[in-house]
Short mmCIF file of C-alpha atoms in Angstrom, two decimals:
data_model
loop_
_atom_site.label_atom_id
_atom_site.label_comp_id
_atom_site.label_asym_id
_atom_site.label_seq_id
_atom_site.Cartn_x
_atom_site.Cartn_y
_atom_site.Cartn_z
CA ALA B 1 -72.41 -72.83 -58.56
CA HIS B 2 -69.87 -71.39 -56.17
CA PRO B 3 -71.55 -70.89 -52.76
CA THR B 4 -70.24 -67.36 -52.26
CA GLY B 5 -70.20 -66.17 -55.84
CA GLY B 6 -72.72 -65.20 -58.45
CA SER B 7 -72.75 -64.99 -62.17
CA THR B 8 -69.39 -64.21 -63.69
CA ALA B 9 -71.00 -61.54 -65.83
CA ASP B 10 -71.12 -58.99 -63.01
CA THR B 11 -67.95 -60.04 -61.17
CA PRO B 12 -64.91 -58.21 -62.56
CA PRO B 13 -61.69 -60.21 -62.62
CA THR B 14 -59.34 -59.60 -59.72
CA SER B 15 -56.24 -57.74 -60.86
CA THR B 16 -52.72 -58.05 -59.45
CA ALA B 17 -53.35 -54.77 -57.64
CA ASP B 18 -55.91 -56.65 -55.55
CA ALA B 19 -53.42 -59.37 -54.51
CA LEU B 20 -53.03 -59.97 -50.79
CA SER B 21 -50.21 -58.29 -48.95
CA ALA B 22 -47.90 -60.36 -46.79
CA GLY B 23 -49.79 -59.25 -43.68
CA GLU B 24 -53.16 -60.13 -45.19
CA ARG B 25 -51.92 -63.53 -46.33
CA ALA B 26 -50.61 -64.24 -42.82
CA ALA B 27 -53.95 -63.21 -41.30
CA VAL B 28 -55.85 -65.45 -43.72
CA GLY B 29 -53.56 -68.34 -42.80
CA ALA B 30 -54.14 -67.71 -39.09
CA LEU B 31 -57.91 -67.73 -39.57
CA TRP B 32 -57.72 -70.95 -41.57
CA GLU B 33 -55.63 -72.64 -38.88
CA ALA B 34 -58.01 -71.40 -36.18
CA CYS B 35 -60.96 -72.97 -38.03
CA ALA B 36 -58.97 -76.19 -38.40
CA ALA B 37 -58.34 -76.18 -34.63
CA VAL B 38 -62.08 -75.85 -34.01
CA LEU B 39 -62.83 -78.73 -36.38
CA ARG B 40 -60.21 -80.95 -34.72
CA ALA B 41 -61.62 -80.37 -31.23
CA GLY B 42 -65.27 -79.62 -31.98
CA ALA B 43 -67.37 -77.05 -30.17
CA THR B 44 -67.63 -79.20 -27.06
CA GLY B 45 -63.86 -79.67 -26.90
CA SER B 46 -62.84 -76.11 -27.78
CA GLY B 47 -61.76 -74.61 -24.49
CA ALA B 48 -60.05 -71.34 -23.68
CA VAL B 49 -56.96 -72.17 -25.75
CA VAL B 50 -58.88 -72.77 -28.99
CA ARG B 51 -61.09 -69.71 -28.46
CA ALA B 52 -58.00 -67.60 -27.79
CA GLU B 53 -56.51 -68.85 -31.06
CA VAL B 54 -59.66 -67.79 -32.90
CA LEU B 55 -59.64 -64.36 -31.26
CA ARG B 56 -55.94 -63.82 -32.03
CA ALA B 57 -56.65 -64.63 -35.68
CA VAL B 58 -59.61 -62.24 -35.63
CA HIS B 59 -57.41 -59.46 -34.26
CA SER B 60 -54.78 -60.11 -36.95
CA ALA B 61 -57.45 -59.92 -39.65
CA ARG B 62 -58.88 -56.70 -38.27
CA VAL B 63 -55.47 -55.03 -38.10
CA VAL B 64 -54.81 -55.62 -41.82
CA GLY B 65 -58.35 -54.65 -42.89
CA LEU B 66 -60.02 -58.03 -43.44
CA HIS B 67 -63.13 -56.89 -41.63
CA ARG B 68 -65.62 -59.35 -43.11
CA ALA B 69 -63.47 -62.32 -42.08
CA ALA B 70 -62.91 -60.81 -38.63
CA ALA B 71 -66.66 -60.42 -38.06
CA CYS B 72 -67.25 -64.05 -39.02
CA GLY B 73 -64.47 -65.17 -36.68
CA LEU B 74 -66.05 -63.25 -33.81
CA ARG B 75 -69.36 -65.08 -34.40
CA ILE B 76 -67.50 -68.41 -34.23
CA ALA B 77 -65.75 -67.44 -30.98
CA ALA B 78 -69.08 -66.40 -29.45
CA ALA B 79 -70.68 -69.68 -30.53
CA LEU B 80 -67.85 -71.68 -28.95
CA ALA B 81 -68.28 -69.79 -25.68
CA ALA B 82 -72.04 -70.45 -25.76
CA ALA B 83 -71.44 -74.16 -26.42
CA ARG B 84 -69.04 -74.51 -23.50
CA ALA B 85 -71.45 -72.66 -21.20
CA GLY B 86 -74.39 -74.82 -22.28
CA GLU B 87 -76.44 -71.82 -23.36
CA SER B 88 -79.69 -72.46 -25.19
CA SER B 89 -78.70 -69.93 -27.86
CA PHE B 90 -76.01 -72.27 -29.23
CA ASP B 91 -76.96 -73.82 -32.58
CA ARG B 92 -74.57 -76.31 -34.14
CA GLU B 93 -76.02 -75.69 -37.60
CA VAL B 94 -75.30 -71.96 -37.29
CA LEU B 95 -71.74 -72.71 -36.11
CA THR B 96 -71.24 -75.07 -39.05
CA ALA B 97 -72.50 -72.44 -41.47
CA ASP B 98 -70.15 -69.81 -40.00
CA LEU B 99 -67.17 -72.17 -40.25
CA VAL B 100 -68.04 -72.95 -43.87
CA GLU B 101 -68.44 -69.25 -44.65
CA LEU B 102 -65.14 -68.25 -43.07
CA MET B 103 -63.14 -71.05 -44.70
CA LEU B 104 -64.69 -70.30 -48.10
CA LEU B 105 -63.85 -66.64 -47.59
CA CYS B 106 -60.25 -67.54 -46.73
CA HIS B 107 -60.08 -69.65 -49.89
CA ASP B 108 -61.51 -66.86 -52.03
CA LEU B 109 -59.11 -64.30 -50.56
CA ARG B 110 -56.13 -66.53 -51.33
CA ALA B 111 -57.36 -67.29 -54.84
CA GLY B 112 -58.54 -63.74 -55.62
CA VAL B 113 -62.05 -64.95 -56.47
CA GLY B 114 -64.58 -62.12 -56.50
CA PRO B 115 -64.47 -58.35 -55.96
CA ALA B 116 -61.70 -57.43 -53.53
CA ASP B 117 -63.80 -54.88 -51.61
CA GLU B 118 -66.53 -57.45 -50.92
CA LEU B 119 -64.00 -60.06 -49.81
CA ARG B 120 -62.22 -57.65 -47.46
CA GLY B 121 -65.32 -55.92 -46.11
CA THR B 122 -65.37 -52.61 -44.27
CA ALA B 123 -65.04 -51.66 -40.60
CA ARG B 124 -67.79 -49.06 -40.93
CA ARG B 125 -70.28 -48.51 -43.70
CA GLU B 126 -68.81 -45.98 -46.12
CA TYR B 127 -71.08 -43.23 -47.46
CA ARG B 128 -70.29 -41.52 -50.75
CA PRO B 129 -71.88 -38.48 -52.46
CA ILE B 130 -74.75 -39.31 -54.83
CA GLY B 131 -76.03 -35.80 -55.58
CA ALA B 132 -79.73 -35.05 -56.05
CA LEU B 133 -82.52 -37.63 -56.18
CA ARG B 134 -86.30 -37.61 -56.53
CA LEU B 135 -87.55 -40.45 -54.35
CA TYR B 136 -90.92 -42.13 -53.90
CA GLY B 137 -91.93 -44.16 -50.84
CA LEU B 138 -92.59 -47.84 -51.57
CA CYS B 139 -93.30 -49.30 -48.12
CA THR B 140 -92.01 -49.53 -44.53
CA GLU B 141 -90.85 -52.86 -43.11
CA ALA B 142 -90.49 -53.89 -39.47
CA VAL B 143 -87.13 -55.40 -38.51
CA ILE B 144 -86.46 -57.56 -35.42
CA THR B 145 -83.08 -59.29 -35.33
CA THR B 146 -81.85 -62.19 -33.23
CA SER B 147 -78.82 -60.10 -32.23
CA GLY B 148 -80.89 -57.67 -30.14
CA TYR B 149 -81.78 -54.90 -32.60
CA ALA B 150 -85.17 -53.74 -33.83
CA GLY B 151 -86.84 -50.93 -35.76
CA VAL B 152 -87.98 -50.28 -39.30
CA VAL B 153 -86.57 -49.85 -42.78
CA THR B 154 -88.35 -47.67 -45.34
CA HIS B 155 -87.92 -48.68 -48.99
CA LEU B 156 -87.77 -45.94 -51.65
CA VAL B 157 -87.58 -45.88 -55.44
CA ASP B 158 -86.02 -43.08 -57.51
CA ASP B 159 -87.44 -41.80 -60.79
CA ARG B 160 -85.26 -44.25 -62.76
CA GLY B 161 -86.44 -47.29 -60.80
CA GLY B 162 -83.38 -47.55 -58.52
CA ARG B 163 -84.07 -48.81 -55.01
CA TRP B 164 -82.89 -47.16 -51.76
CA THR B 165 -83.47 -47.60 -48.03
CA VAL B 166 -83.68 -45.40 -44.94
CA PRO B 167 -83.25 -47.47 -41.75
CA SER B 168 -84.11 -46.67 -38.16
CA ILE B 169 -82.76 -49.63 -36.18
CA MET B 170 -81.54 -49.48 -32.58
CA PRO B 171 -80.81 -51.92 -29.75
CA GLY B 172 -84.02 -53.37 -28.37
CA GLY B 173 -86.83 -55.81 -29.00
CA ALA B 174 -90.22 -55.79 -30.68
CA GLU B 175 -91.28 -52.78 -28.61
CA ARG B 176 -88.83 -50.66 -30.64
CA VAL B 177 -90.76 -51.14 -33.89
CA ALA B 178 -93.68 -48.81 -33.18
CA ALA B 179 -91.40 -46.07 -31.83
CA ALA B 180 -89.14 -46.29 -34.88
CA ALA B 181 -92.07 -46.24 -37.30
CA GLY B 182 -93.45 -43.09 -35.70
CA GLY B 183 -90.07 -41.44 -35.27
CA PRO B 184 -88.62 -38.76 -37.55
CA VAL B 185 -86.63 -39.53 -40.68
CA ALA B 186 -83.01 -38.67 -39.92
CA ILE B 187 -82.35 -37.15 -43.35
CA GLY B 188 -82.75 -33.42 -43.86
CA GLU B 189 -85.75 -31.64 -42.37
CA SER B 190 -88.64 -33.22 -44.24
CA GLY B 191 -90.82 -33.47 -41.13
CA LEU B 192 -91.81 -36.99 -42.16
CA THR B 193 -91.92 -40.05 -39.95
CA GLN B 194 -90.51 -43.34 -41.22
CA ARG B 195 -94.04 -44.64 -41.73
CA GLY B 196 -95.04 -41.40 -43.47
CA LEU B 197 -92.02 -41.54 -45.78
CA GLY B 198 -93.19 -44.94 -47.03
CA ARG B 199 -96.31 -43.23 -48.38
CA ALA B 200 -94.80 -39.91 -49.47
CA GLY B 201 -91.99 -38.61 -51.64
CA LEU B 202 -88.66 -36.94 -50.98
CA LEU B 203 -86.53 -34.39 -52.81
CA LEU B 204 -82.92 -35.05 -51.85
CA SER B 205 -79.93 -32.80 -52.55
CA GLY B 206 -76.31 -33.30 -51.51
CA GLY B 207 -77.23 -36.89 -50.72
CA THR B 208 -74.88 -39.63 -49.60
CA ALA B 209 -75.30 -43.40 -49.70
CA SER B 210 -73.41 -46.61 -48.95
CA PRO B 211 -72.66 -49.26 -51.60
CA ASP B 212 -75.87 -51.08 -50.66
CA HIS B 213 -77.94 -47.91 -51.36
CA ARG B 214 -78.58 -47.05 -47.72
CA LEU B 215 -79.09 -43.27 -47.61
CA GLY B 216 -76.88 -41.27 -45.26
CA ALA B 217 -77.74 -38.36 -42.97
CA GLY B 218 -74.71 -36.08 -43.20
CA LYS B 219 -74.74 -32.38 -42.30
CA ALA B 220 -74.70 -31.34 -45.96
CA VAL B 221 -77.71 -33.50 -46.88
CA ARG B 222 -80.91 -31.59 -47.60
CA ALA B 223 -84.32 -33.21 -48.00
CA VAL B 224 -87.89 -31.96 -48.23
CA SER B 225 -91.12 -33.90 -48.56
CA ALA B 226 -92.71 -34.24 -51.99
CA SER B 227 -95.72 -35.86 -53.60
CA ALA B 228 -96.14 -39.63 -53.60
CA ALA B 229 -96.95 -42.05 -56.41
CA GLU B 230 -99.36 -44.95 -56.71
CA TRP B 231 -97.93 -48.45 -57.20
CA ASP B 232 -99.56 -48.68 -60.64
CA ALA B 233 -97.81 -45.49 -61.84
CA PRO B 234 -94.18 -44.69 -62.70
CA PRO B 235 -91.62 -45.26 -61.32
CA PHE B 236 -93.14 -48.33 -59.66
CA THR B 237 -94.63 -50.00 -62.73
CA GLY B 238 -91.25 -51.27 -63.93
CA LEU B 239 -90.83 -53.27 -60.71
CA TRP B 240 -93.94 -55.33 -61.41
CA ASP B 241 -93.31 -55.66 -65.16
CA ARG B 242 -90.30 -57.98 -64.77
CA PRO B 243 -90.96 -61.74 -65.12
CA LEU B 244 -91.17 -63.58 -61.80
CA THR B 245 -88.43 -66.03 -62.82
CA ASP B 246 -86.00 -63.14 -63.32
CA GLN B 247 -86.96 -61.63 -59.98
CA VAL B 248 -86.40 -64.94 -58.16
CA ALA B 249 -83.01 -65.44 -59.84
CA ASP B 250 -81.91 -61.94 -58.79
CA ALA B 251 -83.13 -62.52 -55.22
CA PHE B 252 -81.16 -65.78 -54.96
CA HIS B 253 -78.04 -64.06 -56.30
CA ALA B 254 -78.47 -61.19 -53.82
CA GLY B 255 -78.48 -63.71 -50.98
CA THR B 256 -74.93 -64.77 -51.87
CA ARG B 257 -73.50 -61.28 -51.33
CA PRO B 258 -72.44 -59.80 -47.98
CA ASP B 259 -74.96 -57.50 -46.32
CA ALA B 260 -72.88 -54.34 -46.79
CA HIS B 261 -72.71 -54.92 -50.57
CA ARG B 262 -76.20 -56.33 -51.19
CA PRO B 263 -78.17 -53.79 -53.24
CA ALA B 264 -81.21 -52.35 -51.47
CA GLY B 265 -84.33 -54.38 -52.15
CA ALA B 266 -82.48 -56.89 -54.33
CA ASP B 267 -84.16 -59.78 -52.50
CA LEU B 268 -87.69 -58.38 -52.95
CA LEU B 269 -90.38 -59.81 -55.22
CA PHE B 270 -93.11 -57.73 -56.85
CA LEU B 271 -96.21 -59.85 -57.44
CA ASP B 272 -99.55 -59.31 -59.15
CA GLY B 273 -102.01 -61.97 -58.07
CA THR B 274 -105.50 -63.10 -57.14
CA VAL B 275 -106.37 -64.33 -53.66
CA LEU B 276 -107.22 -68.04 -53.60
CA GLY B 277 -107.71 -68.38 -49.85
CA ALA B 278 -105.99 -69.45 -46.65
CA ALA B 279 -103.46 -72.28 -46.77
CA GLY B 280 -102.30 -73.44 -43.37
CA GLY B 281 -101.62 -69.98 -41.97
CA ALA B 282 -100.48 -68.56 -45.30
CA LEU B 283 -102.29 -66.46 -47.90
CA ARG B 284 -102.22 -68.30 -51.23
CA VAL B 285 -102.33 -66.15 -54.36
CA ASP B 286 -102.37 -67.05 -58.03
CA VAL B 287 -99.71 -65.00 -59.83
CA GLY B 288 -100.43 -66.47 -63.25
CA THR B 289 -97.37 -68.69 -63.62
CA ALA B 290 -97.52 -70.17 -60.11
CA HIS B 291 -99.33 -70.27 -56.78
CA VAL B 292 -97.39 -68.42 -54.08
CA ASP B 293 -97.98 -68.75 -50.34
CA LEU B 294 -97.51 -65.44 -48.53
CA VAL B 295 -96.59 -65.57 -44.85
CA GLY B 296 -96.16 -62.82 -42.29
CA GLY B 297 -92.86 -61.51 -41.02
CA SER B 298 -93.61 -59.83 -37.69
CA GLY B 299 -96.06 -57.50 -36.01
CA ARG B 300 -99.58 -57.52 -37.42
CA ALA B 301 -98.74 -59.24 -40.69
CA GLY B 302 -100.22 -62.62 -39.80
CA GLU B 303 -103.56 -61.13 -38.75
CA ASN B 304 -103.70 -58.92 -41.85
CA LEU B 305 -103.05 -61.89 -44.13
CA ARG B 306 -105.94 -63.76 -42.51
CA VAL B 307 -108.23 -60.83 -43.33
CA LEU B 308 -107.08 -60.87 -46.96
CA ALA B 309 -107.49 -64.66 -47.14
CA SER B 310 -111.20 -64.21 -46.39
CA ALA B 311 -111.70 -62.45 -49.76
CA ALA B 312 -111.17 -65.06 -52.48
CA GLY B 313 -110.90 -63.46 -55.91
CA LEU B 314 -109.45 -60.21 -54.56
CA ARG B 315 -106.84 -58.71 -56.88
CA LEU B 316 -103.65 -57.72 -55.08
CA ARG B 317 -100.31 -56.11 -55.85
CA VAL B 318 -97.73 -57.34 -53.35
CA VAL B 319 -94.20 -56.50 -52.20
CA ALA B 320 -92.66 -59.64 -50.70
CA ARG B 321 -89.30 -61.11 -49.74
CA LEU B 322 -88.10 -64.45 -51.07
CA LYS B 323 -87.75 -67.34 -48.59
CA PRO B 324 -85.10 -69.54 -50.24
CA ASP B 325 -85.57 -72.41 -47.78
CA ARG B 326 -89.33 -72.69 -48.43
CA PRO B 327 -90.15 -73.26 -52.12
CA GLY B 328 -93.20 -71.39 -53.34
CA THR B 329 -93.27 -69.17 -50.25
CA ALA B 330 -92.48 -65.50 -49.67
CA VAL B 331 -92.78 -63.07 -46.75
CA ALA B 332 -95.35 -60.39 -47.59
CA LEU B 333 -94.31 -56.85 -46.60
CA ALA B 334 -96.99 -54.64 -48.16
CA VAL B 335 -100.07 -54.92 -50.37
CA SER B 336 -102.26 -52.75 -52.54
CA GLY B 337 -105.15 -53.55 -54.86
CA ASP B 338 -108.95 -53.70 -54.77
CA LEU B 339 -109.17 -52.51 -51.17
CA ARG B 340 -111.40 -49.93 -49.50
CA LEU B 341 -108.70 -48.16 -47.58
CA PRO B 342 -109.15 -45.11 -45.32
CA ALA B 343 -107.23 -41.90 -45.96
CA ASP B 344 -104.44 -42.75 -43.51
CA LEU B 345 -103.71 -45.96 -45.45
CA ARG B 346 -103.52 -44.33 -48.85
CA HIS B 347 -101.70 -46.16 -51.64
CA HIS B 348 -100.93 -49.40 -49.76
CA VAL B 349 -100.92 -51.34 -46.48
CA ASP B 350 -97.68 -52.03 -44.58
CA LEU B 351 -98.57 -55.47 -43.27
CA ASP B 352 -96.21 -55.33 -40.26
CA LEU B 353 -97.46 -51.95 -39.06
CA ASP B 354 -101.00 -51.25 -40.30
CA GLN B 355 -104.28 -52.86 -39.26
CA LEU B 356 -106.63 -54.21 -41.95
CA GLN B 357 -110.32 -54.58 -41.19
CA HIS B 358 -112.79 -56.93 -42.89
CA SER B 359 -114.58 -53.81 -44.09
CA HIS B 360 -111.49 -52.93 -46.14
CA VAL B 361 -111.86 -56.00 -48.38
CA THR B 362 -114.61 -56.63 -50.91
CA ASP B 363 -116.89 -59.67 -50.97
CA PRO B 364 -115.54 -61.54 -47.94
CA GLY B 365 -116.10 -65.28 -48.04
CA GLY B 366 -112.80 -67.07 -48.41
CA ARG B 367 -112.03 -70.77 -48.46
CA GLU B 368 -109.52 -73.06 -46.80
CA LEU B 369 -106.91 -74.65 -49.05
CA PRO B 370 -104.52 -77.50 -48.26
CA PRO B 371 -101.27 -76.10 -46.88
CA ARG B 372 -98.07 -76.45 -48.85
CA PRO B 373 -96.01 -79.30 -47.34
CA GLU B 374 -93.33 -78.00 -45.02
CA PRO B 375 -89.79 -78.92 -46.13
CA VAL B 376 -88.33 -81.51 -43.78
CA ASP B 377 -84.75 -80.33 -44.29
CA ARG B 378 -82.96 -77.10 -45.09
CA VAL B 379 -81.21 -78.91 -47.94
CA PRO B 380 -82.50 -81.55 -50.36
CA ARG B 381 -82.75 -84.91 -48.60
CA PRO B 382 -80.07 -86.66 -50.75
CA LEU B 383 -77.44 -84.32 -49.26
CA ARG B 384 -78.54 -84.85 -45.66
CA PRO B 385 -75.96 -87.58 -44.85
CA LEU B 386 -73.11 -85.20 -45.71
CA GLU B 387 -74.67 -82.37 -43.73
CA ASN B 388 -75.13 -84.64 -40.69
CA VAL B 389 -71.44 -85.50 -40.70
CA LEU B 390 -70.49 -81.81 -40.99
CA HIS B 391 -72.69 -80.97 -38.00
CA ARG B 392 -71.25 -83.82 -35.94
CA ILE B 393 -67.69 -82.67 -36.70
CA ALA B 394 -68.51 -79.06 -35.78
CA LEU B 395 -69.97 -80.25 -32.49
CA GLY B 396 -67.68 -83.11 -31.49
CA GLY B 397 -64.52 -82.70 -33.54
CA ARG B 398 -62.67 -84.70 -36.15
CA ALA B 399 -62.77 -88.01 -34.29
CA VAL B 400 -66.58 -88.34 -34.41
CA ALA B 401 -66.64 -88.45 -38.23
CA ALA B 402 -65.34 -92.01 -38.23
CA VAL B 403 -67.54 -93.33 -35.42
CA ALA B 404 -70.31 -94.55 -37.71
CA SER B 405 -69.76 -96.20 -41.06
CA ALA B 406 -70.64 -94.02 -44.03
CA GLU B 407 -70.37 -96.78 -46.63
CA ARG B 408 -74.12 -97.18 -47.08
CA ASP B 409 -74.68 -93.41 -47.48
CA VAL B 410 -71.72 -93.14 -49.88
CA ALA B 411 -73.13 -95.94 -52.02
CA ALA B 412 -76.61 -94.39 -52.01
CA LEU B 413 -75.25 -91.00 -53.09
CA ALA B 414 -73.22 -92.61 -55.88
CA ARG B 415 -76.28 -94.52 -57.15
CA THR B 416 -78.27 -91.29 -57.43
CA GLY B 417 -75.50 -89.65 -59.48
CA LEU B 418 -74.17 -87.41 -56.69
CA THR B 419 -70.67 -88.82 -57.10
CA ILE B 420 -68.76 -85.73 -55.93
CA THR B 421 -70.91 -85.54 -52.79
CA ALA B 422 -70.25 -89.26 -52.22
CA ASP B 423 -66.50 -88.65 -52.55
CA ARG B 424 -66.61 -85.79 -50.05
CA LEU B 425 -68.53 -87.93 -47.54
CA ALA B 426 -66.05 -90.77 -47.97
CA ASP B 427 -63.15 -88.33 -47.42
CA LEU B 428 -64.72 -87.01 -44.21
CA ALA B 429 -65.36 -90.52 -42.89
#
C-alpha cells in the first residue's frame, strides 16, 4: 500500500487541470534538493547553510501555495536547529519520518498522485456554508499537544450519523484543559459549555465547516441548545452497529490523510464489550470478536479505567481511538453502560474530564489479567535493519550508511521473502 494514499475507490484521478505550474514544480524541486542536502550531511552536519537551504525552499513552496509541504519543511528546519543545539527535544526518528513524508509528498506532487487539494494543503483552514443541522453531543475529549497547545474537542453527530467537532484549543499546557471544558461554546449563543455540549444537543442554522467537519463560528452562524440523545438511541446506534473490522480499516485509512482533510472522528472506534479486568494498567474488555485493552489518554482517564476494571462482567459502550502502533489497544475517551451515574454525568462519562467513583459501578470485585506484551519496535522486527540505516543516515549523513556491512541483514531479509526490502537496504549500504 502506498504510505500516503488510501484506497483508490475514494481517490479521484488527478486531471490535467491539477498539473503543477512551473513555479510549483520549481518549488517541489527545491524542497527535494533541500532534503537531499540534509541526507548528505545528516542532522549533526547540517549547519546554517543547509538549514538556510531548507528555509529558502520552504519560502518558495509557501509563495506558490504548497502549504502542506512548507509546513513539513519548517518542522525539518526546526529539528535540525534542535540537533545542532543539543536540545533534548530532538528525536532522530521524528526527523526521519518528516523527511520521508516530505519526499513522498514531493513525489506525489510531481506524479499527480492523490487529490490536488490535499497534496497542496491550505494556509488557513477554509470554512464553507453547510446550512442547518440538528446535532447531538457524543463526548468531550481533552487535548494536550507536544507543540504547546491544550484544550478540549467536543464530538457531535448529526441526525444522519455524520460526525462533527467543536474545538477549544489554545496555547498552554495541561492546566488549559479544565478552563476549556468549562468555557463557552464559540458558536451562536447556546449558553452551553464545551463539556455541556457533549451531553446536550444543538440546533444550528447558517452553519459553516471546514473540510474535516470542524464547525465554524462566523457572525452569521446561529445556534441554540436542544435536547440530547442516549447512546443506545438514534442517531448514535448506527455508529455501534458497524463491524469492528470495518471501523479499524477506516481508522487506519484516516491516519494516512493530512489533518486538515481527515474527517472528524474518522479514527474513532465504537465498542460494545464486557469488562474482563485490569491488564497491566489497561482495562481489558471482551468485544465479542476480540479482547481489546483500553488505556487512558490524559487527565483522569487512567484512574477512571482502574475503577471500571474493578467490576468484572460490567457491560460497557465505549468511544475509543485506535492506537496503530499497539495491536489490540485503543485509547478510551468516553463510556456508558450499566453504571449508576449521578444527574451531572447523564448519558455517559468523559474519561479525561469526569470522576468515576466505585459506587458508580455494580458488583465491584475485579481480577488482574496478564498484560498484553508491549511491542518492542514501532515496525515489525524484520524491517528493523532498514529502519536503523535510515535513522543513522538522518542523523549522521550519507557516509554512515556504508560504515557497517549490511550483507547479513540483506541475506536475512531475502530469506524471509522481503526481497524488495533487502534490495532497498543493499542500495542504501
